[in-house]
C-alpha cells in the first residue's frame, strides 16, 4: 500500500537540489493557497456590518488571521480586513529545481553530491528562530510594526494595538495577549541558539536511538498545543467557542453571541458554506424579550440544547419551576400560554418598549427565544436554506486536530523506521546462521543444529 508513496519520494532522496526544491514547492502550495484564498475572500467579503454580519458569519478563513496579525486596511478603502497578497514562493522552487547541482550540495572531500543534514537543519532552524524572535520582539510589541488585534472577553472593543511581553505565570493564560509576544521571543531565542549549535558542532549521527527518542518525546505536547492554539482566536474574528451568558449584556454586539445559530457546534462539519448560507444574514436585533405571567412573575424560556433540532417550549420562573408551556395535547394542558396569561415585552432593539399579550404572538417569540436573542434574518439574498453551518473556528479546530494526528503518526512512522531499520530491511544479525548451508539439519530450524564431532 505504501509503495507508490515511497516510490515518488525516492526520486529526490539523493538529489540535493531537487530535494530542497520539492520542499519549497510544498511551502509555495501552502502560501499560494493562502494568497489566492485571501484574494477570493477579499472579492466576496462584505465589510458593511461588522456587528451583525462579521467576517466569521460570512465564512472567511484567511482574513481573520490576517486581521489578528494587524492587517486591517484594504487597498479598496475599507478596514477590518486583509491587505495585499504576498509572493507565494513558487519562483524560488523553480530556481532550485533548475539549478540543482550547486557546490553547497557537494562533499568537500570527495566532490560527490551529498547532503549535510545537520547543517541544513541548523540553517533552517536559525532562520526560523530569527523570524520567530523578530515577530515577537518587533511586530507584536509594536516596536517596529503594527502590533496585533486585541479584544475583550465579549468581543466588543477589538482593535490593533501593541502588546507588552508577559514573562510571569500569566503568560501561559491563552487569554493574556502578552504571552504571544513573550513566547515568540523565548522560542525564537531558543531556535537561534539551537541553529547556531547545529551549525558549529561536528556532523551528528542522526540515526542514533537517543536522537530519535529526543524527536519523538516532544511530539505529544506539540499535538496538544495545536488544539490549544484555537483559544487564541478572538470572538469577532473567528466566532465564539460556545454560547456566552450575555443576559446582563444588552448591547447588540454581545447579544449576537447569545444566539444558537452562532454556535460552531450547531453546524455539521460536512455542511459546506458560510453561516449566512444557513439561517441568513442578520440585519437587525428585535430586542431582549421579557416574559411574565398574569401574576407578574418573570419567566424564562428554556433554551434549546446544542445537539437538538426540536425542543418543547417551556417557560420557568426564577426558581426553575415550570409556569407555562406550549402543549402538544391542548385538551390536557394546564400551563398553556392562554391559561397562564403570558405576555412579552421587549427592551432595546427595534421593538424597544413594545409589549404583546396576544397568545399567538407571545408563542411565536417564545419559540424564537429558544434559540437565544431574537434577530431579524435575511434569507432571500443568499437563498439560505435554514440549516445551521459551522463557523471558521469549527473548521480550524477540526482541521488542526486532523493535521495533529498526521504529525503524530508521522513522528511514530519515522521514529519506527529508524529504530527498527534492520527489521524493515529484512537484515537480522542471526540471519546468516539460519540460511547458511549445513548449519542446521533442517534449514531455518535452530533446534536441529549439527553437532561438531
CSV table of C-alpha atoms in Angstrom, one decimal:
chain,number,residue,atom,x,y,z
A,1,UNK,CA,0.0,0.0,0.0
A,2,UNK,CA,2.8,2.4,0.8
A,3,UNK,CA,4.9,1.5,-2.3
A,4,UNK,CA,3.7,4.4,-4.6
A,5,UNK,CA,4.2,6.9,-1.8
A,6,UNK,CA,7.7,5.5,-1.2
A,7,UNK,CA,8.5,5.3,-4.9
A,8,UNK,CA,7.9,9.0,-5.7
A,9,UNK,CA,9.9,10.1,-2.6
A,10,UNK,CA,13.0,8.0,-3.6
A,11,UNK,CA,13.2,10.1,-6.8
A,12,UNK,CA,14.5,13.1,-4.8
A,13,UNK,CA,16.0,11.2,-1.9
A,14,UNK,CA,19.6,11.6,-3.1
A,15,UNK,CA,19.1,14.7,-5.2
A,16,UNK,CA,20.1,17.7,-3.0
A,17,UNK,CA,18.8,20.5,-5.2
A,18,UNK,CA,15.5,18.9,-6.1
A,19,UNK,CA,15.0,17.7,-2.5
A,20,UNK,CA,15.1,21.3,-1.4
A,21,UNK,CA,13.0,22.3,-4.5
A,22,UNK,CA,10.1,20.0,-3.6
A,23,UNK,CA,10.1,21.2,0.0
A,24,UNK,CA,10.0,24.8,-1.2
A,25,UNK,CA,7.2,23.9,-3.6
A,26,UNK,CA,5.2,22.4,-0.8
A,27,UNK,CA,5.7,25.7,1.1
A,28,UNK,CA,4.7,27.5,-2.1
A,29,UNK,CA,1.5,25.5,-2.3
A,30,UNK,CA,0.6,26.4,1.3
A,31,UNK,CA,1.5,30.1,0.8
A,32,UNK,CA,-0.1,30.2,-2.6
A,33,UNK,CA,-3.3,28.7,-1.3
A,34,UNK,CA,-3.3,31.3,1.5
A,35,UNK,CA,-2.7,34.1,-1.0
A,36,UNK,CA,-5.3,33.0,-3.6
A,37,UNK,CA,-7.8,32.3,-0.8
A,38,UNK,CA,-7.3,35.7,0.7
A,39,UNK,CA,-7.8,37.3,-2.8
A,40,UNK,CA,-11.1,35.3,-3.2
A,41,UNK,CA,-12.2,36.3,0.3
A,42,UNK,CA,-11.4,40.0,-0.4
A,43,UNK,CA,-13.6,39.8,-3.5
A,44,UNK,CA,-16.7,38.3,-1.7
A,45,UNK,CA,-16.3,39.9,1.7
A,46,UNK,CA,-18.9,42.5,2.7
A,47,UNK,CA,-17.4,44.8,5.4
A,48,UNK,CA,-20.5,47.0,5.7
A,49,UNK,CA,-21.8,45.5,9.0
A,50,UNK,CA,-19.1,44.2,11.4
A,51,UNK,CA,-21.6,43.8,14.2
A,52,UNK,CA,-24.4,41.7,12.8
A,53,UNK,CA,-22.6,40.3,9.7
A,54,UNK,CA,-18.9,39.9,10.8
A,55,UNK,CA,-16.3,38.0,8.8
A,56,UNK,CA,-16.8,34.8,10.6
A,57,UNK,CA,-20.5,34.8,9.8
A,58,UNK,CA,-19.5,35.1,6.1
A,59,UNK,CA,-17.3,32.0,6.2
A,60,UNK,CA,-14.0,33.9,6.0
A,61,UNK,CA,-11.0,31.7,7.0
A,62,UNK,CA,-7.8,33.6,6.0
A,63,UNK,CA,-8.9,37.2,6.7
A,64,UNK,CA,-9.4,36.6,10.5
A,65,UNK,CA,-5.8,35.5,10.8
A,66,UNK,CA,-4.6,38.5,8.7
A,67,UNK,CA,-6.6,40.8,11.0
A,68,UNK,CA,-5.1,39.1,14.1
A,69,UNK,CA,-1.7,40.0,12.8
A,70,UNK,CA,-2.6,43.7,12.5
A,71,UNK,CA,-3.6,43.9,8.8
A,72,UNK,CA,-6.8,45.8,8.9
A,73,UNK,CA,-6.9,48.2,5.9
A,74,UNK,CA,-7.7,47.1,2.4
A,75,UNK,CA,-6.5,48.8,-0.8
A,76,UNK,CA,-10.2,49.1,-1.6
A,77,UNK,CA,-10.5,51.7,1.0
A,78,UNK,CA,-12.3,49.8,3.8
A,79,UNK,CA,-10.9,48.5,7.1
A,80,UNK,CA,-11.0,45.4,9.4
A,81,UNK,CA,-10.0,43.0,6.7
A,82,UNK,CA,-7.0,41.9,4.7
A,83,UNK,CA,-4.3,43.6,2.6
A,84,UNK,CA,-2.2,42.8,-0.5
A,85,UNK,CA,-1.1,39.3,-1.5
A,86,UNK,CA,2.4,38.1,-0.7
A,87,UNK,CA,4.7,36.3,-3.1
A,88,UNK,CA,3.8,32.6,-2.6
A,89,UNK,CA,7.4,31.5,-3.3
A,90,UNK,CA,6.9,29.4,-6.5
A,91,UNK,CA,9.8,31.1,-8.3
A,92,UNK,CA,12.2,30.1,-5.6
A,93,UNK,CA,11.1,26.5,-6.0
A,94,UNK,CA,11.5,26.6,-9.8
A,95,UNK,CA,15.0,28.1,-9.5
A,96,UNK,CA,16.1,25.3,-7.1
A,97,UNK,CA,14.7,22.7,-9.5
A,98,UNK,CA,16.7,24.0,-12.4
A,99,UNK,CA,20.0,24.8,-10.5
A,100,UNK,CA,20.1,21.5,-8.6
A,101,UNK,CA,23.9,21.0,-8.8
A,102,UNK,CA,25.2,23.8,-6.5
A,103,UNK,CA,28.6,23.5,-4.9
A,104,UNK,CA,27.0,23.7,-1.5
A,105,UNK,CA,25.4,20.2,-2.1
A,106,UNK,CA,28.8,18.6,-2.7
A,107,UNK,CA,31.1,16.9,-0.2
A,108,UNK,CA,34.2,19.0,0.1
A,109,UNK,CA,36.4,15.8,0.5
A,110,UNK,CA,35.1,13.7,-2.4
A,111,UNK,CA,33.4,16.2,-4.6
A,112,UNK,CA,30.3,13.9,-4.9
A,113,UNK,CA,26.7,15.1,-4.2
A,114,UNK,CA,25.8,14.8,-0.6
A,115,UNK,CA,23.6,16.4,2.0
A,116,UNK,CA,24.9,17.6,5.3
A,117,UNK,CA,21.6,17.3,7.1
A,118,UNK,CA,22.6,18.7,10.5
A,119,UNK,CA,24.0,21.8,8.6
A,120,UNK,CA,20.8,22.2,6.6
A,121,UNK,CA,18.7,21.7,9.7
A,122,UNK,CA,20.8,24.3,11.5
A,123,UNK,CA,20.4,26.9,8.8
A,124,UNK,CA,16.7,26.5,8.7
A,125,UNK,CA,16.3,26.4,12.4
A,126,UNK,CA,18.4,29.6,12.7
A,127,UNK,CA,16.4,31.4,10.1
A,128,UNK,CA,13.0,30.3,11.5
A,129,UNK,CA,14.2,31.3,15.0
A,130,UNK,CA,15.2,34.7,13.7
A,131,UNK,CA,11.8,35.2,12.2
A,132,UNK,CA,10.0,34.0,15.3
A,133,UNK,CA,12.1,36.3,17.5
A,134,UNK,CA,11.5,39.3,15.2
A,135,UNK,CA,7.8,38.7,15.2
A,136,UNK,CA,7.5,38.7,19.0
A,137,UNK,CA,10.1,41.4,19.7
A,138,UNK,CA,9.1,43.9,17.0
A,139,UNK,CA,5.8,43.1,15.3
A,140,UNK,CA,3.7,42.1,18.3
A,141,UNK,CA,5.2,44.7,20.7
A,142,UNK,CA,4.8,47.5,18.2
A,143,UNK,CA,8.5,48.4,18.4
A,144,UNK,CA,8.7,48.1,14.7
A,145,UNK,CA,5.3,47.0,13.5
A,146,UNK,CA,1.6,47.5,14.0
A,147,UNK,CA,1.0,45.1,16.9
A,148,UNK,CA,-1.8,42.6,16.9
A,149,UNK,CA,-5.6,42.5,17.2
A,150,UNK,CA,-6.6,42.5,20.9
A,151,UNK,CA,-10.1,42.4,22.3
A,152,UNK,CA,-12.1,41.9,25.5
A,153,UNK,CA,-13.8,38.7,26.6
A,154,UNK,CA,-17.1,39.7,25.0
A,155,UNK,CA,-15.7,40.7,21.6
A,156,UNK,CA,-16.8,44.3,21.7
A,157,UNK,CA,-13.7,46.5,21.9
A,158,UNK,CA,-11.3,44.8,19.5
A,159,UNK,CA,-8.6,46.9,17.8
A,160,UNK,CA,-5.0,46.6,16.7
A,161,UNK,CA,-2.5,47.7,19.4
A,162,UNK,CA,0.9,47.0,20.7
A,163,UNK,CA,1.3,44.3,23.4
A,164,UNK,CA,4.0,44.1,26.1
A,165,UNK,CA,5.5,40.7,26.8
A,166,UNK,CA,4.2,38.8,29.8
A,167,UNK,CA,7.1,37.0,31.5
A,168,UNK,CA,5.3,35.7,34.5
A,169,UNK,CA,2.9,32.8,35.0
A,170,UNK,CA,0.1,34.9,33.4
A,171,UNK,CA,1.9,34.5,30.1
A,172,UNK,CA,0.6,30.9,30.0
A,173,UNK,CA,-3.0,32.1,30.1
A,174,UNK,CA,-4.3,31.9,26.5
A,175,UNK,CA,-6.5,35.0,27.1
A,176,UNK,CA,-3.4,37.2,28.0
A,177,UNK,CA,-2.1,38.6,24.8
A,178,UNK,CA,1.3,39.4,26.3
A,179,UNK,CA,2.0,35.7,26.3
A,180,UNK,CA,2.1,35.7,22.5
A,181,UNK,CA,5.0,38.2,22.5
A,182,UNK,CA,7.0,36.6,25.3
A,183,UNK,CA,6.5,33.1,23.9
A,184,UNK,CA,7.7,34.1,20.4
A,185,UNK,CA,10.7,35.9,21.9
A,186,UNK,CA,11.6,32.9,24.0
A,187,UNK,CA,11.0,30.4,21.3
A,188,UNK,CA,12.9,32.5,18.7
A,189,UNK,CA,15.9,32.9,21.1
A,190,UNK,CA,15.9,29.1,21.6
A,191,UNK,CA,15.7,28.5,17.9
A,192,UNK,CA,18.6,30.9,17.1
A,193,UNK,CA,20.8,29.2,19.7
A,194,UNK,CA,19.9,25.7,18.6
A,195,UNK,CA,20.5,26.7,15.0
A,196,UNK,CA,24.0,28.1,15.8
A,197,UNK,CA,24.7,24.9,17.8
A,198,UNK,CA,23.9,22.6,14.9
A,199,UNK,CA,26.0,24.8,12.6
A,200,UNK,CA,29.0,24.8,14.8
A,201,UNK,CA,29.3,21.2,16.1
A,202,UNK,CA,30.6,18.3,14.1
A,203,UNK,CA,28.3,16.2,11.9
A,204,UNK,CA,26.0,14.2,14.1
A,205,UNK,CA,24.8,10.6,13.6
A,206,UNK,CA,21.1,11.4,13.3
A,207,UNK,CA,20.2,7.7,13.3
A,208,UNK,CA,21.1,7.0,16.9
A,209,UNK,CA,18.2,5.8,19.0
A,210,UNK,CA,18.8,8.5,21.6
A,211,UNK,CA,18.4,11.2,18.9
A,212,UNK,CA,15.2,9.6,17.6
A,213,UNK,CA,13.7,9.4,21.1
A,214,UNK,CA,14.6,13.1,21.6
A,215,UNK,CA,12.5,13.8,18.5
A,216,UNK,CA,9.6,11.5,19.5
A,217,UNK,CA,9.2,12.7,23.1
A,218,UNK,CA,8.0,16.3,22.3
A,219,UNK,CA,5.6,15.1,19.6
A,220,UNK,CA,2.7,14.6,22.1
A,221,UNK,CA,2.9,18.1,23.6
A,222,UNK,CA,3.2,19.6,20.1
A,223,UNK,CA,0.0,17.8,19.1
A,224,UNK,CA,-1.8,19.1,22.2
A,225,UNK,CA,-0.6,22.6,21.5
A,226,UNK,CA,-2.1,22.6,18.0
A,227,UNK,CA,-5.6,22.2,19.5
A,228,UNK,CA,-4.8,24.6,22.3
A,229,UNK,CA,-4.0,27.4,19.8
A,230,UNK,CA,-7.6,27.8,18.9
A,231,UNK,CA,-8.1,29.6,22.2
A,232,UNK,CA,-6.1,32.4,20.7
A,233,UNK,CA,-8.7,33.0,18.0
A,234,UNK,CA,-10.8,36.0,19.1
A,235,UNK,CA,-14.6,36.3,19.1
A,236,UNK,CA,-15.1,39.0,16.5
A,237,UNK,CA,-12.6,37.4,14.1
A,238,UNK,CA,-13.4,33.7,14.2
A,239,UNK,CA,-16.7,33.4,16.1
A,240,UNK,CA,-17.3,32.0,19.6
A,241,UNK,CA,-16.3,28.8,21.3
A,242,UNK,CA,-19.7,28.3,22.8
A,243,UNK,CA,-22.8,30.3,23.8
A,244,UNK,CA,-21.9,33.2,26.1
A,245,UNK,CA,-24.0,34.1,29.2
A,246,UNK,CA,-24.9,37.6,28.0
A,247,UNK,CA,-28.2,38.1,29.8
A,248,UNK,CA,-26.7,41.0,31.6
A,249,UNK,CA,-25.2,42.5,28.5
A,250,UNK,CA,-27.9,44.1,26.4
A,251,UNK,CA,-25.6,45.6,23.7
A,252,UNK,CA,-26.2,44.3,20.2
A,253,UNK,CA,-22.6,43.1,19.8
A,254,UNK,CA,-22.6,41.0,23.0
A,255,UNK,CA,-26.2,39.8,22.4
A,256,UNK,CA,-25.3,38.4,19.0
A,257,UNK,CA,-23.1,35.8,20.6
A,258,UNK,CA,-26.1,34.7,22.7
A,259,UNK,CA,-27.7,33.1,19.6
A,260,UNK,CA,-27.5,29.3,18.9
A,261,UNK,CA,-27.0,29.9,15.2
A,262,UNK,CA,-23.6,31.3,16.0
A,263,UNK,CA,-22.6,28.2,18.0
A,264,UNK,CA,-19.9,26.4,15.9
A,265,UNK,CA,-21.0,23.0,17.3
A,266,UNK,CA,-24.5,23.6,15.9
A,267,UNK,CA,-23.5,23.2,12.3
A,268,UNK,CA,-22.2,19.9,10.9
A,269,UNK,CA,-18.7,19.7,9.5
A,270,UNK,CA,-20.0,18.4,6.2
A,271,UNK,CA,-22.3,21.2,5.6
A,272,UNK,CA,-20.4,23.4,3.1
A,273,UNK,CA,-20.9,27.2,3.1
A,274,UNK,CA,-20.8,30.1,5.4
A,275,UNK,CA,-23.1,30.6,8.4
A,276,UNK,CA,-25.0,33.2,6.5
A,277,UNK,CA,-26.0,30.4,4.0
A,278,UNK,CA,-27.7,28.6,6.8
A,279,UNK,CA,-30.0,30.9,8.8
A,280,UNK,CA,-29.5,34.0,6.7
A,281,UNK,CA,-27.8,37.4,7.1
A,282,UNK,CA,-28.6,39.1,10.4
A,283,UNK,CA,-30.0,42.6,9.6
A,284,UNK,CA,-31.4,43.7,13.0
A,285,UNK,CA,-31.9,42.9,16.6
A,286,UNK,CA,-35.5,42.9,17.8
A,287,UNK,CA,-34.6,43.4,21.4
A,288,UNK,CA,-34.4,41.3,24.6
A,289,UNK,CA,-37.8,39.7,25.4
A,290,UNK,CA,-39.1,39.6,29.0
A,291,UNK,CA,-42.0,37.1,29.6
A,292,UNK,CA,-44.4,37.5,32.5
A,293,UNK,CA,-47.4,35.6,33.7
A,294,UNK,CA,-50.7,37.3,34.9
A,295,UNK,CA,-49.3,37.3,38.5
A,296,UNK,CA,-46.3,39.4,37.3
A,297,UNK,CA,-43.6,36.7,37.7
A,298,UNK,CA,-40.8,37.0,35.2
A,299,UNK,CA,-40.5,33.8,33.1
A,300,UNK,CA,-37.5,32.5,31.2
A,301,UNK,CA,-37.8,30.3,28.1
A,302,UNK,CA,-35.7,27.1,28.4
A,303,UNK,CA,-33.0,27.1,25.8
A,304,UNK,CA,-32.7,24.5,23.1
A,305,UNK,CA,-29.6,22.4,23.7
A,306,UNK,CA,-26.9,22.4,21.0
A,307,UNK,CA,-27.5,18.9,19.6
A,308,UNK,CA,-31.3,19.2,19.4
A,309,UNK,CA,-33.2,20.0,16.3
A,310,UNK,CA,-36.5,20.4,18.0
A,311,UNK,CA,-37.3,21.2,21.7
A,312,UNK,CA,-40.6,21.8,23.6
A,313,UNK,CA,-41.4,25.4,24.5
A,314,UNK,CA,-41.2,25.6,28.3
A,315,UNK,CA,-41.2,28.8,30.5
A,316,UNK,CA,-39.8,28.6,34.0
A,317,UNK,CA,-39.6,31.2,36.8
A,318,UNK,CA,-36.5,32.2,38.7
A,319,UNK,CA,-36.6,29.1,40.9
A,320,UNK,CA,-36.7,26.8,37.9
A,321,UNK,CA,-40.4,25.9,38.4
A,322,UNK,CA,-42.4,25.3,35.2
A,323,UNK,CA,-45.1,28.0,34.9
A,324,UNK,CA,-46.1,27.9,31.3
A,325,UNK,CA,-45.6,25.9,28.1
A,326,UNK,CA,-46.8,25.3,24.6
A,327,UNK,CA,-48.6,21.9,25.0
A,328,UNK,CA,-48.6,19.1,22.5
A,329,UNK,CA,-52.1,18.0,23.5
A,330,UNK,CA,-54.1,21.1,24.3
A,331,UNK,CA,-57.0,19.0,25.7
A,332,UNK,CA,-54.9,18.1,28.8
A,333,UNK,CA,-52.9,21.3,29.1
A,334,UNK,CA,-52.6,23.1,32.5
A,335,UNK,CA,-49.9,25.6,31.7
A,336,UNK,CA,-50.7,26.9,28.2
A,337,UNK,CA,-49.9,30.5,27.4
A,338,UNK,CA,-53.6,31.2,27.1
A,339,UNK,CA,-54.4,29.7,30.6
A,340,UNK,CA,-51.5,31.3,32.3
A,341,UNK,CA,-51.9,34.7,30.6
A,342,UNK,CA,-48.3,35.1,29.5
A,343,UNK,CA,-47.2,38.5,28.0
A,344,UNK,CA,-44.0,39.6,26.4
A,345,UNK,CA,-42.2,43.0,26.5
A,346,UNK,CA,-39.1,44.0,24.6
A,347,UNK,CA,-36.2,46.0,25.9
A,348,UNK,CA,-33.7,47.5,23.4
A,349,UNK,CA,-33.6,46.8,19.7
A,350,UNK,CA,-36.2,47.5,17.1
A,351,UNK,CA,-39.1,46.6,19.4
A,352,UNK,CA,-37.9,48.6,22.4
A,353,UNK,CA,-40.8,49.2,24.8
A,354,UNK,CA,-43.3,47.2,22.7
A,355,UNK,CA,-45.4,44.5,24.6
A,356,UNK,CA,-47.7,41.8,23.3
A,357,UNK,CA,-50.5,39.9,25.1
A,358,UNK,CA,-51.9,38.1,22.0
A,359,UNK,CA,-51.2,34.3,22.7
A,360,UNK,CA,-50.2,33.6,19.1
A,361,UNK,CA,-47.7,36.4,19.1
A,362,UNK,CA,-46.3,35.5,22.5
A,363,UNK,CA,-45.9,31.9,21.4
A,364,UNK,CA,-44.1,33.0,18.3
A,365,UNK,CA,-41.5,35.0,20.2
A,366,UNK,CA,-41.2,32.2,22.9
A,367,UNK,CA,-40.3,29.7,20.1
A,368,UNK,CA,-37.7,32.2,18.8
A,369,UNK,CA,-36.3,32.8,22.3
A,370,UNK,CA,-35.4,29.1,22.5
A,371,UNK,CA,-32.5,29.9,20.2
A,372,UNK,CA,-31.3,32.9,22.3
A,373,UNK,CA,-31.5,36.5,21.4
A,374,UNK,CA,-34.1,37.3,18.7
A,375,UNK,CA,-32.7,38.7,15.4
A,376,UNK,CA,-34.2,39.6,12.1
A,377,UNK,CA,-32.6,37.4,9.4
A,378,UNK,CA,-32.5,38.0,5.6
A,379,UNK,CA,-32.7,34.5,4.0
A,380,UNK,CA,-33.5,35.8,0.5
A,381,UNK,CA,-30.2,37.4,-0.6
A,382,UNK,CA,-28.1,34.2,-0.3
A,383,UNK,CA,-31.1,31.8,-0.7
A,384,UNK,CA,-30.3,30.5,2.8
A,385,UNK,CA,-31.7,27.0,3.4
A,386,UNK,CA,-32.2,27.2,7.2
A,387,UNK,CA,-29.7,24.5,8.0
A,388,UNK,CA,-27.1,25.7,10.5
A,389,UNK,CA,-23.4,25.9,9.4
A,390,UNK,CA,-20.3,25.7,11.5
A,391,UNK,CA,-18.0,28.8,11.9
A,392,UNK,CA,-14.4,29.2,10.8
A,393,UNK,CA,-13.4,28.3,14.4
A,394,UNK,CA,-15.0,24.9,14.0
A,395,UNK,CA,-13.2,24.3,10.7
A,396,UNK,CA,-9.9,25.5,12.2
A,397,UNK,CA,-10.3,23.1,15.2
A,398,UNK,CA,-11.3,20.2,13.0
A,399,UNK,CA,-8.5,20.8,10.5
A,400,UNK,CA,-5.8,21.2,13.1
A,401,UNK,CA,-7.0,18.1,15.0
A,402,UNK,CA,-6.7,16.1,11.8
A,403,UNK,CA,-3.2,17.6,11.0
A,404,UNK,CA,-2.1,17.0,14.6
A,405,UNK,CA,-2.9,13.3,14.2
A,406,UNK,CA,-1.0,13.2,10.9
A,407,UNK,CA,2.0,14.8,12.5
A,408,UNK,CA,1.8,12.5,15.5
A,409,UNK,CA,1.7,9.4,13.3
A,410,UNK,CA,4.4,10.9,11.2
A,411,UNK,CA,6.7,11.0,14.2
A,412,UNK,CA,5.8,7.4,15.1
A,413,UNK,CA,6.4,6.3,11.5
A,414,UNK,CA,9.8,7.9,11.0
A,415,UNK,CA,10.9,7.0,14.5
A,416,UNK,CA,10.0,3.4,14.0
A,417,UNK,CA,11.8,3.3,10.6
A,418,UNK,CA,15.0,4.5,12.3
A,419,UNK,CA,14.7,2.4,15.5
A,420,UNK,CA,13.9,-0.8,13.5
A,421,UNK,CA,15.5,-0.1,10.2
A,422,UNK,CA,17.3,-3.5,10.2
A,423,UNK,CA,13.9,-5.2,10.6
A,424,UNK,CA,12.4,-3.1,7.8
A,425,UNK,CA,15.3,-4.1,5.6
A,426,UNK,CA,15.0,-7.8,6.4
A,427,UNK,CA,18.5,-7.9,7.8
A,428,UNK,CA,18.9,-9.7,11.1
A,429,UNK,CA,22.2,-10.5,12.9
A,430,UNK,CA,21.2,-14.1,13.2
A,431,UNK,CA,20.0,-14.4,9.6
A,432,UNK,CA,23.3,-15.8,8.2
A,433,UNK,CA,23.3,-18.7,10.6
A,434,UNK,CA,19.8,-19.6,9.7
A,435,UNK,CA,20.3,-19.7,6.0
A,436,UNK,CA,23.9,-21.0,5.8
A,437,UNK,CA,24.0,-24.4,4.2
A,438,UNK,CA,24.9,-27.2,6.6
A,439,UNK,CA,24.5,-25.3,9.8
A,440,UNK,CA,21.2,-27.0,10.6
A,441,UNK,CA,19.9,-30.4,9.6
A,442,UNK,CA,16.7,-28.6,8.7
A,443,UNK,CA,17.2,-25.3,7.1
A,444,UNK,CA,16.0,-22.4,9.3
A,445,UNK,CA,15.2,-24.6,12.3
A,446,UNK,CA,17.6,-23.6,15.1
A,447,UNK,CA,16.7,-26.7,17.2
A,448,UNK,CA,18.4,-29.0,14.6
A,449,UNK,CA,21.9,-27.5,14.8
A,450,UNK,CA,24.5,-30.0,13.7
A,451,UNK,CA,26.9,-31.1,16.4
A,452,UNK,CA,30.6,-30.7,15.8
A,453,UNK,CA,32.4,-34.1,16.1
